[in-house]
């Protein structure tokens, strides 16, 4: 080696050292945020919430998060529907402020402030993968790969960052997880990351990974007490709903009994939507599906054809079919949580990452006879929120404050040490995560604006720890629920004299919140 070479080598070494010191010296050690999000996952189907299905349908990986972190026991959305919940998460504002009030209509206005843009500008490496459902192209993400619209379960298409679309063979939940892991592998590790891994599952049509078909076949699934709700003693609008397992659960689409399997057996309506997910499958996938459903469907059709099944038996059969598919669909979501936690463990990231599991709203698992969401009743108003952040959140903590999806954006910002703009309507959850005694809100505002899908009317309300008031402008009704005396919300006490002063104070609170959040007048009916 010549002396010049030696000098060069030494110079290179010194230069390398300077670079190394500079990068470690200034390494950005702010916490990472892994936001694992699903679609329509009710807390009643998460065993950490210790609901009615905990015994029969455990979610061990979400439960691991819960054990190592916090289960927020009273977590809610502001508008129980997909796009609006997501827009609220991105903006920290209620629907009327971010403009995305319903799924229909024009897309999310990307010119406004979003937490993704703020995190990106604030030095985070940002990505969103999976379900987006805001119509306009994601902004504020260094990387994104999302489903068009609702996306598909089997062999789904993803929109690529260059705008082209590409079909991937496999199952949506697994592919979303894999893409999230791939991004973590390739990310810019000089920066902390903010990753939104957003599943399509377990949204309708509740289509499980093929490996999970049959997972609940031998399990007795308990029925909700309100499966045969008669919709009395509450708003007259309830009876007009179109989301009942009894009257609206589609035979091929939801119950998975295809027309070509039925021979001469005539099933009662409805039977409108066909089998788009089955049609997407490869022949091999169809074989697995048919091997599972075929014999069960034949057995059911034979029984139905005897004419001996009562109406209630038929509803119960559909309920079981629904739950088996829904819970099987959840299984892959839970596995996704496990895969992502393992990735953090294996790469030394677990300690410095806030992991959140949540879903865009809750869902009816037969309560009130329903599937779907939208109503301000508990099952769809509630959002799961389970979070782990070693060193900040005490293991097995169970905060009970009323939190809402307007709180997510300010939480992300505080974790990242970034400024929370004044216009944000939510409040950071970090102090609750730390277990501090803080002054916290004691009521939540709710507003649902869709124009009649599943025949759910627009409605608005307020919930405190113990009471809930709902206003239905279309019928000019007020419903008041005492959640302690009537946790299943089967009887409104708005016209009960002993609740008159409570009704008054709840109305005052409702109008106070509307003023506080600067809510617009009720839409004209
Ligand atoms: C679709 C579903 C509805 C569901 C909405 C909204 N019908 O329209 O059952 O309520 O999405 O869901 S389906 O025929 O497409 O399954 S959301 O989660 O995206 O808001
Ligand atoms: Ca949803």
Short mmCIF file of N, CA, C and O in Angstrom, two decimals, residues 7 28-29 100 133 238 241 274 286 347 448 455 500:
data_model
loop_
_atom_site.label_atom_id
_atom_site.label_comp_id
_atom_site.label_asym_id
_atom_site.label_seq_id
_atom_site.Cartn_x
_atom_site.Cartn_y
_atom_site.Cartn_z
N UNK A 7 -2.79 7.50 3.43
CA UNK A 7 -3.39 8.79 3.82
C UNK A 7 -4.87 8.83 3.41
O UNK A 7 -5.73 9.20 4.18
N UNK A 28 -32.62 10.94 15.30
CA UNK A 28 -33.94 11.37 15.73
C UNK A 28 -34.57 10.23 16.51
O UNK A 28 -34.97 9.22 15.95
N UNK A 29 -34.61 10.36 17.81
CA UNK A 29 -35.07 9.25 18.64
C UNK A 29 -36.49 9.40 19.12
O UNK A 29 -36.91 8.75 20.08
N UNK A 100 -65.90 15.99 5.25
CA UNK A 100 -66.21 14.63 4.79
C UNK A 100 -67.30 14.06 5.71
O UNK A 100 -67.03 13.33 6.65
N UNK A 133 -60.29 4.73 1.43
CA UNK A 133 -61.71 5.04 1.32
C UNK A 133 -62.06 6.52 1.47
O UNK A 133 -63.13 6.87 1.95
N UNK A 238 -86.54 3.53 13.99
CA UNK A 238 -85.80 2.27 14.12
C UNK A 238 -86.43 1.16 13.28
O UNK A 238 -85.73 0.38 12.63
N UNK A 241 -85.50 0.48 9.57
CA UNK A 241 -84.11 0.16 9.20
C UNK A 241 -84.04 -0.93 8.12
O UNK A 241 -84.96 -1.73 7.98
N UNK A 274 -75.57 -11.24 -5.36
CA UNK A 274 -74.68 -12.23 -5.96
C UNK A 274 -73.45 -12.50 -5.11
O UNK A 274 -73.44 -12.27 -3.90
N UNK A 286 -61.56 -21.49 -5.03
CA UNK A 286 -62.99 -21.87 -5.02
C UNK A 286 -63.18 -23.28 -4.47
O UNK A 286 -64.16 -23.56 -3.77
N UNK A 347 -36.71 -6.51 15.60
CA UNK A 347 -35.85 -5.44 15.10
C UNK A 347 -35.55 -4.39 16.16
O UNK A 347 -35.16 -3.26 15.84
N UNK A 448 -74.58 11.99 12.63
CA UNK A 448 -74.59 11.05 11.52
C UNK A 448 -75.38 11.67 10.36
O UNK A 448 -76.54 12.04 10.52
N UNK A 455 -81.31 2.62 5.36
CA UNK A 455 -82.48 3.31 5.92
C UNK A 455 -82.26 3.81 7.35
O UNK A 455 -83.17 3.77 8.18
N UNK A 500 -87.53 14.11 33.67
CA UNK A 500 -87.76 15.41 33.01
C UNK A 500 -86.59 16.38 33.19
O UNK A 500 -86.14 17.01 32.23
#
